[in-house]
């Protein structure tokens, strides 16, 4: 019976291989069914394609996966993305089974495939005690901006990647706890959400669960450490990253090196300088005292070690100290306070600070405030600060997300003075 079925299949589909097999081009379109995930997320997905315009994903019994034969490059590629932008402040959640390196991406810019501009949270079991990371990909360059000290098994992980303003949060436990958080002001535009694979022979699988509003609670920072930078940025293996003390030991049980000096950290507004300030959240997964060892390593290099702020007032002093060394920082007091303290009531303040600072950076508000050029940059209908040519384009925030943060701000447990001040920052971004 089996032979009859096989023979009927061969007669139906032309054979062009000497061994009687069927080319991947002939089965590709039949093996892909992205619509299967429409009901899961309530949104369509668009598959990435290779250089021959052949889709590089397939549906298996275990969910969305990468067809190994389709991807031969060593550089990572985005497997599939939403066809339209999903919002500037949003989360994406998916079960991830990482065979090599794979995860979730947001604010994806550019064309489909391996685009050059997005933010991503990844799981990477082959790495040495830093299997959970956040990367920024910008103009083709890779920058590692957060890492968790952990060694993960090749099992399903419930991953959440969430962005609000300049705050990036990544969880591998369904969002009940965010292991790593980052303040990053590089990519602020609206973009698509996506799933990303590594490009190696063994690819991760995904079961997308949700796309929606951002999550809020964050861990508290224990210390702020300045680190030198290393790496070319040409790949994830040699991404731009902080240079830290290492202590590698081979583990027979895991079959790879483990590092007794890794710590859980997230960068604070790193903008391609020679050093990076990173907020540290947790000690080494195997050997306590790694935070102290990294502090001593930084001090031996003549680098700064700062105590994290205890409150808003303290955050002002710490930020002043950071800006003495990093003039490029545009993140504000509440961005630092939110990343270090983790209180959800600080989130709308941090979002307002970021977007206010970002648009000041674009339009140089302070220097133009009383000038004729500043008046020209005002929308004649709503008087919001904007470039007229892109007023309804990528450089403006959708009114809906601004209203969302205004509601969050009104419900937050902060002083009326702070509410009024930050509401003003948000309202002047509303477009007509």
Short mmCIF file of C-alpha atoms in Angstrom, two decimals:
data_model
loop_
_atom_site.label_atom_id
_atom_site.label_comp_id
_atom_site.label_asym_id
_atom_site.label_seq_id
_atom_site.Cartn_x
_atom_site.Cartn_y
_atom_site.Cartn_z
CA UNK A 1 0.00 0.00 0.00
CA UNK A 2 2.85 2.36 0.89
CA UNK A 3 4.55 1.75 -2.46
CA UNK A 4 1.30 2.58 -4.30
CA UNK A 5 0.93 5.88 -2.43
CA UNK A 6 4.56 6.84 -3.11
CA UNK A 7 4.24 5.96 -6.79
CA UNK A 8 1.04 8.03 -7.13
CA UNK A 9 2.80 10.96 -5.44
CA UNK A 10 5.73 10.71 -7.85
CA UNK A 11 3.45 10.68 -10.87
CA UNK A 12 1.62 13.79 -9.60
CA UNK A 13 4.78 15.85 -8.94
CA UNK A 14 7.63 15.95 -11.51
CA UNK A 15 10.92 14.51 -10.37
CA UNK A 16 14.15 16.38 -11.08
CA UNK A 17 16.61 14.64 -8.75
CA UNK A 18 18.52 11.49 -9.83
CA UNK A 19 17.59 9.71 -6.60
CA UNK A 20 13.90 10.29 -7.19
CA UNK A 21 13.46 12.85 -4.40
CA UNK A 22 11.55 16.12 -4.69
CA UNK A 23 13.26 19.49 -4.67
CA UNK A 24 12.62 21.84 -1.76
CA UNK A 25 11.30 24.45 -4.23
CA UNK A 26 8.43 22.12 -5.14
CA UNK A 27 7.36 21.46 -1.55
CA UNK A 28 8.08 24.89 -0.03
CA UNK A 29 4.76 26.50 -0.84
CA UNK A 30 2.85 23.44 0.38
CA UNK A 31 4.71 23.19 3.69
CA UNK A 32 4.07 26.78 4.78
CA UNK A 33 0.82 27.90 6.33
CA UNK A 34 1.31 31.16 8.20
CA UNK A 35 -2.46 31.57 8.50
CA UNK A 36 -2.34 28.91 11.20
CA UNK A 37 -1.13 31.62 13.58
CA UNK A 38 -3.70 34.26 12.71
CA UNK A 39 -6.09 33.04 15.39
CA UNK A 40 -3.26 32.77 17.91
CA UNK A 41 -2.34 36.43 17.73
CA UNK A 42 -5.24 37.94 15.86
CA UNK A 43 -2.73 39.27 13.35
CA UNK A 44 -1.25 38.03 10.08
CA UNK A 45 2.41 37.07 9.71
CA UNK A 46 4.66 37.49 6.69
CA UNK A 47 7.43 34.96 6.16
CA UNK A 48 11.01 35.90 5.50
CA UNK A 49 12.54 34.68 2.26
CA UNK A 50 16.01 33.66 1.12
CA UNK A 51 17.95 35.13 -1.82
CA UNK A 52 15.92 32.95 -4.21
CA UNK A 53 12.68 34.36 -2.78
CA UNK A 54 11.90 30.97 -1.19
CA UNK A 55 10.19 31.15 2.25
CA UNK A 56 12.51 30.07 5.05
CA UNK A 57 9.91 28.85 7.54
CA UNK A 58 7.55 25.91 7.86
CA UNK A 59 4.82 24.68 10.17
CA UNK A 60 5.54 21.49 12.13
CA UNK A 61 3.70 19.65 14.87
CA UNK A 62 5.82 21.67 17.31
CA UNK A 63 4.86 25.05 15.91
CA UNK A 64 6.63 27.52 13.67
CA UNK A 65 10.13 26.34 12.74
CA UNK A 66 12.98 27.02 10.35
CA UNK A 67 13.68 24.66 7.48
CA UNK A 68 17.36 23.88 7.94
CA UNK A 69 18.03 23.28 4.22
CA UNK A 70 16.83 26.75 3.33
CA UNK A 71 19.29 28.72 5.44
CA UNK A 72 23.01 28.32 4.94
CA UNK A 73 24.34 31.69 6.05
CA UNK A 74 26.01 32.10 9.43
CA UNK A 75 24.43 35.49 10.08
CA UNK A 76 21.07 35.53 11.85
CA UNK A 77 17.92 36.27 9.90
CA UNK A 78 14.40 37.18 10.91
CA UNK A 79 12.13 34.23 10.25
CA UNK A 80 8.81 36.01 10.04
CA UNK A 81 7.31 39.36 10.94
CA UNK A 82 3.95 41.04 11.08
CA UNK A 83 3.17 42.70 7.73
CA UNK A 84 2.46 46.06 9.37
CA UNK A 85 3.75 47.98 12.37
CA UNK A 86 2.37 46.83 15.72
CA UNK A 87 3.15 49.92 17.79
CA UNK A 88 6.09 51.69 19.34
CA UNK A 89 5.27 50.53 22.90
CA UNK A 90 4.28 46.88 22.81
CA UNK A 91 5.12 43.32 23.88
CA UNK A 92 5.47 40.10 21.93
CA UNK A 93 5.12 36.73 23.65
CA UNK A 94 5.95 33.30 22.27
CA UNK A 95 7.00 29.86 23.40
CA UNK A 96 10.56 29.31 22.13
CA UNK A 97 12.42 26.02 21.73
CA UNK A 98 16.03 27.15 21.14
CA UNK A 99 18.28 24.62 19.44
CA UNK A 100 20.91 27.27 18.81
CA UNK A 101 20.03 30.97 19.05
CA UNK A 102 16.59 32.45 18.52
CA UNK A 103 14.09 34.82 20.02
CA UNK A 104 11.73 37.77 19.64
CA UNK A 105 12.20 41.12 17.91
CA UNK A 106 10.37 44.47 18.04
CA UNK A 107 10.54 47.85 16.28
CA UNK A 108 11.68 46.06 13.13
CA UNK A 109 12.54 48.55 10.38
CA UNK A 110 13.27 48.06 6.70
CA UNK A 111 12.43 45.18 4.37
CA UNK A 112 11.62 41.58 5.22
CA UNK A 113 14.41 39.10 5.84
CA UNK A 114 17.62 39.89 7.75
CA UNK A 115 16.94 43.60 8.19
CA UNK A 116 19.48 45.92 9.76
CA UNK A 117 17.44 47.76 12.36
CA UNK A 118 15.55 46.21 15.27
CA UNK A 119 15.74 45.28 18.95
CA UNK A 120 15.71 41.65 20.00
CA UNK A 121 15.68 39.35 23.03
CA UNK A 122 17.27 35.95 22.40
CA UNK A 123 17.91 32.58 24.00
CA UNK A 124 21.27 31.00 23.19
CA UNK A 125 21.98 27.65 24.94
CA UNK A 126 25.47 27.26 23.38
CA UNK A 127 26.70 30.44 25.12
CA UNK A 128 28.83 30.30 28.27
CA UNK A 129 26.51 31.12 31.17
CA UNK A 130 24.75 33.96 29.36
CA UNK A 131 22.02 32.13 27.49
CA UNK A 132 19.51 35.00 27.69
CA UNK A 133 20.48 38.28 26.00
CA UNK A 134 19.16 41.49 24.45
CA UNK A 135 20.75 42.84 21.27
CA UNK A 136 20.42 46.03 19.27
CA UNK A 137 20.92 45.67 15.54
CA UNK A 138 21.52 49.02 13.92
CA UNK A 139 22.94 49.75 10.45
CA UNK A 140 24.18 46.18 10.22
CA UNK A 141 26.05 46.27 13.53
CA UNK A 142 25.32 44.02 16.54
CA UNK A 143 25.50 45.42 20.08
CA UNK A 144 24.81 43.31 23.16
CA UNK A 145 23.04 45.59 25.63
CA UNK A 146 21.90 43.09 28.29
CA UNK A 147 22.66 39.58 29.49
CA UNK A 148 21.44 37.17 32.15
CA UNK A 149 23.83 34.88 34.01
CA UNK A 150 22.14 31.56 33.24
CA UNK A 151 22.64 28.27 31.39
CA UNK A 152 19.41 27.09 29.77
CA UNK A 153 18.34 23.68 28.52
CA UNK A 154 16.99 23.09 25.04
CA UNK A 155 13.40 23.04 26.27
CA UNK A 156 10.37 25.25 25.65
CA UNK A 157 10.62 28.68 27.31
CA UNK A 158 7.73 31.13 27.65
CA UNK A 159 9.43 34.30 26.41
CA UNK A 160 8.18 37.88 26.59
CA UNK A 161 9.93 40.88 25.05
CA UNK A 162 8.36 44.21 26.00
CA UNK A 163 9.23 47.84 25.17
CA UNK A 164 7.87 51.04 26.68
CA UNK A 165 9.62 54.22 25.58
CA UNK A 166 13.33 53.54 26.02
CA UNK A 167 12.87 50.63 28.46
CA UNK A 168 13.42 47.13 27.06
CA UNK A 169 12.37 44.16 29.19
CA UNK A 170 12.95 40.47 28.56
CA UNK A 171 11.52 37.45 30.35
CA UNK A 172 11.88 33.71 29.79
CA UNK A 173 9.24 32.84 32.40
CA UNK A 174 6.08 34.23 30.84
CA UNK A 175 6.48 37.79 32.09
CA UNK A 176 5.87 37.02 35.77
CA UNK A 177 9.48 38.11 36.29
CA UNK A 178 11.71 40.07 33.93
CA UNK A 179 15.27 38.85 34.28
CA UNK A 180 16.92 41.67 32.31
CA UNK A 181 16.03 45.26 31.52
CA UNK A 182 17.74 47.94 29.44
CA UNK A 183 17.45 51.66 28.78
CA UNK A 184 18.16 52.19 25.08
CA UNK A 185 17.32 55.33 23.07
CA UNK A 186 18.67 54.29 19.68
CA UNK A 187 15.56 52.95 17.94
CA UNK A 188 12.39 54.81 18.87
CA UNK A 189 10.31 54.42 15.70
CA UNK A 190 7.21 52.27 15.35
CA UNK A 191 7.95 48.91 13.75
CA UNK A 192 6.90 45.32 13.14
CA UNK A 193 7.12 42.41 15.58
CA UNK A 194 8.87 39.21 14.61
CA UNK A 195 10.52 35.88 15.39
CA UNK A 196 14.19 35.44 14.66
CA UNK A 197 16.44 32.44 14.05
CA UNK A 198 20.19 31.97 14.04
CA UNK A 199 20.99 30.71 10.55
CA UNK A 200 22.81 27.60 11.85
CA UNK A 201 21.76 24.02 10.97
CA UNK A 202 19.63 23.61 14.09
CA UNK A 203 16.90 26.20 14.32
CA UNK A 204 14.54 27.22 17.11
CA UNK A 205 10.81 26.65 17.03
CA UNK A 206 8.13 29.10 18.09
CA UNK A 207 4.49 29.03 19.16
CA UNK A 208 3.41 32.72 19.14
CA UNK A 209 0.98 33.62 21.92
CA UNK A 210 0.30 37.36 22.00
CA UNK A 211 1.15 40.86 20.85
CA UNK A 212 -0.19 43.68 22.98
CA UNK A 213 0.48 46.44 25.49
CA UNK A 214 3.79 46.47 27.40
CA UNK A 215 4.43 44.83 30.77
CA UNK A 216 5.49 46.97 33.76
CA UNK A 217 7.28 45.55 36.86
CA UNK A 218 11.08 45.35 36.75
CA UNK A 219 13.85 43.96 39.00
CA UNK A 220 15.90 46.31 41.18
CA UNK A 221 19.52 47.12 40.34
CA UNK A 222 22.23 46.31 42.88
CA UNK A 223 25.10 48.38 41.46
CA UNK A 224 26.09 50.41 38.37
CA UNK A 225 29.42 49.46 36.79
CA UNK A 226 31.32 51.13 33.95
CA UNK A 227 32.97 48.73 31.49
CA UNK A 228 35.30 49.04 28.54
CA UNK A 229 33.97 47.95 25.15
CA UNK A 230 35.18 45.15 22.89
CA UNK A 231 33.95 43.43 19.72
CA UNK A 232 33.61 44.40 16.06
CA UNK A 233 29.81 44.31 15.88
CA UNK A 234 29.94 42.23 12.70
CA UNK A 235 28.11 39.24 14.21
CA UNK A 236 26.39 38.15 17.40
CA UNK A 237 29.49 36.11 18.28
CA UNK A 238 31.64 39.24 18.02
CA UNK A 239 29.06 41.87 18.86
CA UNK A 240 29.95 45.15 20.51
CA UNK A 241 29.78 44.34 24.24
CA UNK A 242 31.24 45.23 27.65
CA UNK A 243 34.66 43.79 28.39
CA UNK A 244 34.37 41.93 31.69
CA UNK A 245 36.39 39.56 33.87
CA UNK A 246 35.88 35.89 32.96
CA UNK A 247 36.55 32.54 34.67
CA UNK A 248 35.75 29.67 32.32
CA UNK A 249 35.46 26.01 33.40
CA UNK A 250 34.37 23.12 31.19
CA UNK A 251 31.25 21.32 32.38
CA UNK A 252 30.95 17.67 31.35
CA UNK A 253 27.30 17.70 32.39
CA UNK A 254 26.45 20.64 30.10
CA UNK A 255 29.03 19.80 27.45
CA UNK A 256 30.30 23.40 27.28
CA UNK A 257 32.20 26.06 29.20
CA UNK A 258 30.55 27.77 32.12
CA UNK A 259 31.68 31.19 33.33
CA UNK A 260 31.89 31.82 37.08
CA UNK A 261 32.16 35.57 36.53
CA UNK A 262 29.05 36.32 34.47
CA UNK A 263 26.45 38.57 36.07
CA UNK A 264 22.96 39.70 35.06
CA UNK A 265 23.08 43.25 33.69
CA UNK A 266 21.44 45.78 31.37
CA UNK A 267 23.03 48.83 29.76
CA UNK A 268 21.86 52.37 30.50
CA UNK A 269 21.60 54.39 27.28
CA UNK A 270 24.76 53.09 25.63
CA UNK A 271 25.41 55.18 22.51
CA UNK A 272 28.56 53.68 20.98
CA UNK A 273 31.06 55.31 23.34
CA UNK A 274 34.29 53.64 24.45
CA UNK A 275 32.74 52.52 27.73
CA UNK A 276 29.28 51.36 28.83
CA UNK A 277 27.42 51.95 32.10
CA UNK A 278 25.49 48.84 33.05
CA UNK A 279 22.97 48.27 35.82
CA UNK A 280 23.62 44.95 37.57
CA UNK A 281 20.69 42.86 38.84
CA UNK A 282 21.90 39.43 39.91
CA UNK A 283 25.02 37.52 40.90
CA UNK A 284 26.55 34.53 39.10
CA UNK A 285 24.35 31.47 38.64
CA UNK A 286 27.04 29.11 40.01
CA UNK A 287 29.49 31.04 42.18
CA UNK A 288 28.49 33.99 44.33
CA UNK A 289 30.76 37.03 44.51
CA UNK A 290 30.92 37.66 40.75
CA UNK A 291 29.49 41.17 41.23
CA UNK A 292 32.31 42.01 43.63
CA UNK A 293 34.84 40.49 41.20
CA UNK A 294 33.49 42.64 38.36
CA UNK A 295 33.61 45.72 40.60
CA UNK A 296 37.25 45.09 41.38
CA UNK A 297 37.98 44.49 37.70
CA UNK A 298 36.38 47.83 36.77
CA UNK A 299 38.29 49.67 39.50
CA UNK A 300 41.55 48.12 38.31
CA UNK A 301 40.85 49.75 34.92
CA UNK A 302 40.15 53.13 36.52
CA UNK A 303 36.44 52.92 35.68
CA UNK A 304 33.44 54.17 37.66
CA UNK A 305 31.37 52.14 40.11
CA UNK A 306 28.21 53.87 41.37
CA UNK A 307 25.50 52.96 43.83
CA UNK A 308 22.06 52.79 42.18
CA UNK A 309 19.58 55.51 43.18
CA UNK A 310 17.34 54.86 46.19
CA UNK A 311 14.63 57.33 45.07
CA UNK A 312 13.87 60.02 42.50
CA UNK A 313 15.95 62.68 44.23
CA UNK A 314 18.90 60.33 44.39
CA UNK A 315 18.41 59.46 40.69
CA UNK A 316 19.02 63.11 39.79
CA UNK A 317 22.45 63.03 41.42
CA UNK A 318 23.38 59.67 39.87
CA UNK A 319 22.30 60.86 36.40
CA UNK A 320 24.41 64.01 36.76
CA UNK A 321 27.38 61.80 37.54
CA UNK A 322 26.70 59.61 34.51
CA UNK A 323 26.36 62.62 32.22
CA UNK A 324 29.72 63.96 33.35
CA UNK A 325 31.20 60.94 31.56
CA UNK A 326 28.57 60.39 28.85
CA UNK A 327 27.52 63.62 27.16
CA UNK A 328 25.49 61.69 24.57
CA UNK A 329 22.96 60.39 27.12
CA UNK A 330 19.44 61.61 26.32
CA UNK A 331 17.58 59.37 28.80
CA UNK A 332 16.15 61.30 31.74
CA UNK A 333 15.96 61.01 35.52
CA UNK A 334 12.87 58.82 35.49
CA UNK A 335 14.39 56.53 32.85
CA UNK A 336 17.24 55.82 35.24
CA UNK A 337 14.93 55.57 38.26
CA UNK A 338 12.60 53.14 36.49
CA UNK A 339 15.43 50.89 35.33
CA UNK A 340 17.08 50.83 38.76
CA UNK A 341 14.04 50.83 41.08
CA UNK A 342 11.56 48.94 38.91
CA UNK A 343 8.38 50.53 40.29
CA UNK A 344 5.50 50.38 37.81
CA UNK A 345 4.33 53.89 38.84
CA UNK A 346 7.54 55.25 37.32
CA UNK A 347 6.89 53.78 33.88
CA UNK A 348 4.67 56.57 32.43
CA UNK A 349 7.11 59.17 33.78
CA UNK A 350 10.00 57.35 32.14
CA UNK A 351 8.11 57.09 28.83
CA UNK A 352 7.28 60.82 28.88
CA UNK A 353 10.90 61.68 29.70
CA UNK A 354 12.21 59.58 26.86
CA UNK A 355 9.93 60.83 24.11
CA UNK A 356 10.38 64.40 25.28
CA UNK A 357 14.15 64.01 25.20
CA UNK A 358 14.08 62.19 21.89
CA UNK A 359 12.07 64.87 20.11
CA UNK A 360 14.20 67.58 21.67
CA UNK A 361 17.15 65.77 20.12
CA UNK A 362 15.49 65.74 16.69
CA UNK A 363 14.29 69.32 16.63
CA UNK A 364 16.76 70.93 19.07
CA UNK A 365 13.85 72.49 20.93
CA UNK A 366 15.88 74.37 23.52
CA UNK A 367 17.89 76.34 20.97
CA UNK A 368 14.93 76.89 18.64
CA UNK A 369 12.27 77.71 21.20
CA UNK A 370 12.23 81.46 20.51
CA UNK A 371 13.35 81.36 16.92
CA UNK A 372 11.51 81.55 13.63
CA UNK A 373 12.63 78.01 12.77
CA UNK A 374 10.89 76.66 15.89
CA UNK A 375 7.61 78.25 14.80
CA UNK A 376 7.98 76.62 11.39
CA UNK A 377 8.33 73.23 13.10
CA UNK A 378 4.97 73.61 14.84
CA UNK A 379 1.90 72.00 13.34
CA UNK A 380 -0.43 74.90 12.45
CA UNK A 381 -3.46 72.91 13.67
CA UNK A 382 -2.39 71.39 16.97
CA UNK A 383 0.91 73.23 17.65
CA UNK A 384 2.71 69.98 18.41
CA UNK A 385 6.46 69.88 17.82
CA UNK A 386 6.97 68.17 14.51
CA UNK A 387 8.66 68.16 11.15
CA UNK A 388 5.77 68.97 8.81
CA UNK A 389 7.00 66.57 6.15
CA UNK A 390 6.82 63.62 8.53
CA UNK A 391 4.06 64.83 10.80
CA UNK A 392 1.86 61.83 10.02
CA UNK A 393 4.79 59.52 9.38
CA UNK A 394 7.46 57.68 11.31
CA UNK A 395 8.69 60.59 13.44
CA UNK A 396 5.44 61.04 15.31
CA UNK A 397 3.75 58.85 17.90
CA UNK A 398 0.23 57.56 17.29
CA UNK A 399 -2.29 59.48 19.38
CA UNK A 400 -3.65 56.22 20.82
CA UNK A 401 -0.39 55.28 22.57
CA UNK A 402 -0.03 58.82 23.95
CA UNK A 403 -3.55 58.61 25.38
CA UNK A 404 -2.67 55.21 26.85
CA UNK A 405 0.29 56.70 28.73
CA UNK A 406 -1.77 59.68 29.86
CA UNK A 407 -4.25 57.26 31.45
CA UNK A 408 -1.42 55.27 33.05
CA UNK A 409 0.08 58.51 34.33
CA UNK A 410 -3.22 59.63 35.84
CA UNK A 411 -3.56 56.29 37.69
CA UNK A 412 0.04 56.24 38.94
CA UNK A 413 0.83 56.98 42.57
CA UNK A 414 3.04 60.02 42.04
CA UNK A 415 2.63 63.63 43.07
CA UNK A 416 0.21 65.91 41.24
CA UNK A 417 3.14 68.12 40.30
CA UNK A 418 4.90 65.23 38.53
CA UNK A 419 1.66 64.19 36.83
CA UNK A 420 1.06 67.68 35.48
CA UNK A 421 4.64 68.12 34.30
CA UNK A 422 4.80 64.78 32.47
CA UNK A 423 1.28 65.09 31.07
CA UNK A 424 2.44 68.30 29.43
CA UNK A 425 5.37 66.45 27.85
CA UNK A 426 3.05 63.80 26.44
CA UNK A 427 0.31 66.15 25.25
CA UNK A 428 2.64 68.25 23.14
CA UNK A 429 3.40 65.10 21.13
CA UNK A 430 -0.25 64.67 20.17
CA UNK A 431 -0.74 65.25 16.46
CA UNK A 432 -3.89 66.66 14.90
#
